[in-house]
Short mmCIF file of C-alpha atoms in Angstrom, two decimals:
data_model
loop_
_atom_site.label_atom_id
_atom_site.label_comp_id
_atom_site.label_asym_id
_atom_site.label_seq_id
_atom_site.Cartn_x
_atom_site.Cartn_y
_atom_site.Cartn_z
CA MET A 1 0.01 -0.01 0.01
CA SER A 2 1.17 3.39 -0.82
CA ASN A 3 1.24 6.40 1.47
CA GLU A 4 -1.53 7.91 -0.56
CA ASN A 5 -3.78 4.89 -0.01
CA ILE A 6 -2.99 4.85 3.71
CA THR A 7 -3.81 8.56 3.98
CA LYS A 8 -7.08 8.05 2.13
CA THR A 9 -7.92 5.09 4.37
CA PHE A 10 -7.24 7.10 7.53
CA ALA A 11 -9.21 10.05 6.19
CA MET A 12 -12.11 7.72 5.37
CA LEU A 13 -11.93 6.19 8.86
CA GLU A 14 -11.80 9.65 10.48
CA ASN A 15 -14.73 10.78 8.35
CA SER A 16 -16.66 7.59 9.31
CA SER A 17 -15.86 8.16 13.01
CA GLU A 18 -17.16 11.73 12.78
CA LYS A 19 -20.32 10.60 11.05
CA LEU A 20 -20.80 7.82 13.63
CA TRP A 21 -20.27 10.37 16.43
CA ASP A 22 -22.78 12.72 14.78
CA MET A 23 -25.31 9.90 14.55
CA TRP A 24 -24.81 9.10 18.23
CA LEU A 25 -25.38 12.78 19.14
CA VAL A 26 -28.52 12.95 17.02
CA THR A 27 -29.80 9.70 18.57
CA PHE A 28 -29.17 10.92 22.11
CA GLY A 29 -30.68 14.30 21.29
CA SER A 30 -33.79 12.55 19.95
CA MET A 31 -33.99 10.38 23.04
CA SER A 32 -33.60 13.42 25.28
CA TRP A 33 -36.29 15.32 23.38
CA SER A 34 -38.60 12.24 23.58
CA GLN A 35 -38.00 11.96 27.31
CA GLU A 36 -38.81 15.65 27.80
CA GLN A 37 -42.00 15.26 25.77
CA ILE A 38 -43.06 12.21 27.78
CA GLU A 39 -42.35 14.03 31.03
CA ASN A 40 -44.35 17.06 29.87
CA MET A 41 -47.26 14.85 28.86
CA GLY A 42 -47.11 13.09 32.22
CA ARG A 43 -47.09 16.43 34.09
CA LYS A 44 -50.04 17.72 32.04
CA TYR A 45 -51.94 14.49 32.65
CA LEU A 46 -51.31 14.66 36.39
CA GLU A 47 -52.34 18.34 36.47
CA GLN A 48 -55.57 17.54 34.58
CA ARG A 49 -56.27 14.68 37.02
CA LYS A 50 -55.61 17.02 39.94
CA VAL A 51 -58.01 19.63 38.55
CA ALA A 52 -60.63 16.93 37.86
CA ARG A 53 -60.17 15.57 41.39
CA GLU A 54 -60.48 19.08 42.90
CA GLU A 55 -63.64 19.70 40.85
CA ALA A 56 -65.08 16.36 41.95
CA ASN A 57 -64.35 17.18 45.60
CA LYS A 58 -66.00 20.59 45.15
CA VAL A 59 -69.14 18.99 43.65
CA ILE A 60 -69.25 16.42 46.48
CA ASP A 61 -68.92 19.19 49.05
CA GLU A 62 -71.74 21.16 47.42
CA LEU A 63 -73.95 18.11 47.29
CA THR A 64 -73.23 17.32 50.93
CA ASN A 65 -74.02 20.86 51.98
CA GLN A 66 -77.26 20.84 49.95
CA ALA A 67 -78.24 17.50 51.48
CA LYS A 68 -77.71 18.97 54.97
CA LYS A 69 -79.80 22.02 54.10
CA ASN A 70 -82.55 19.81 52.70
CA GLN A 71 -82.48 17.66 55.83
CA GLN A 72 -82.78 20.77 58.05
CA GLN A 73 -85.65 22.14 55.99
CA MET A 74 -87.45 18.75 56.11
CA GLN A 75 -86.94 18.55 59.87
CA LYS A 76 -88.31 22.09 60.28
CA MET A 77 -91.34 21.27 58.09
CA ILE A 78 -92.07 18.11 60.09
CA GLN A 79 -91.78 19.96 63.38
CA GLU A 80 -94.15 22.68 62.15
CA ALA A 81 -96.61 20.03 60.93
CA VAL A 82 -96.53 18.22 64.28
CA ILE A 83 -96.94 21.49 66.22
CA ASN A 84 -99.89 22.50 64.03
CA ALA A 85 -101.47 19.08 64.41
CA PHE A 86 -101.21 19.27 68.22
CA ASP A 87 -102.47 22.84 68.21
CA ASN A 88 -105.57 21.74 66.30
CA LEU A 89 -106.27 18.87 68.70
CA GLU A 90 -108.24 19.62 71.77
CA ILE A 91 -106.04 17.98 74.32
CA PRO A 92 -106.60 19.00 77.93
CA THR A 93 -103.76 20.99 79.41
CA PHE A 94 -102.25 20.45 82.84
CA ASN A 95 -103.98 23.62 84.09
CA TYR A 96 -107.32 22.36 82.92
CA ILE A 97 -106.72 19.01 84.64
CA ASP A 98 -105.65 20.81 87.85
CA GLU A 99 -108.83 22.90 87.78
CA LEU A 100 -110.95 19.82 87.31
CA SER A 101 -109.18 18.10 90.20
CA LYS A 102 -109.86 21.08 92.47
CA LYS A 103 -113.55 21.08 91.45
CA VAL A 104 -113.82 17.36 92.17
CA ASP A 105 -112.18 17.91 95.56
CA ASP A 106 -114.56 20.79 96.35
CA LEU A 107 -117.58 18.70 95.29
CA SER A 108 -116.33 15.79 97.38
CA LYS A 109 -116.06 18.03 100.41
CA LYS A 110 -119.57 19.35 99.83
CA VAL A 111 -120.90 15.82 99.49
CA ASP A 112 -119.12 14.81 102.66
CA ASN A 113 -120.61 17.75 104.53
CA LEU A 114 -124.11 16.76 103.59
#
């Protein structure tokens, strides 16, 4: 082999090494870009899930509060209905019963005195 052939061979090897190195750099750059994109997608997904979870919790809290309000209103309505029902009934009061007891006692004394 002549010096010229050896020089061409080394030049070709050096050129091939540079191209191989460039391919490795492009490959690693692509892998790095892909990794960044995957991480960004993952972060966006997690953020969307977080927002959805927060919205779901907000809706649940609102429903719970509304259920409590409805329960309180229902309880108040039932109490008012029971109070109205008892007000409309003619149930003797304790004072009325005491008065009747006194009258019976008075009448008993009068009967005994006869």
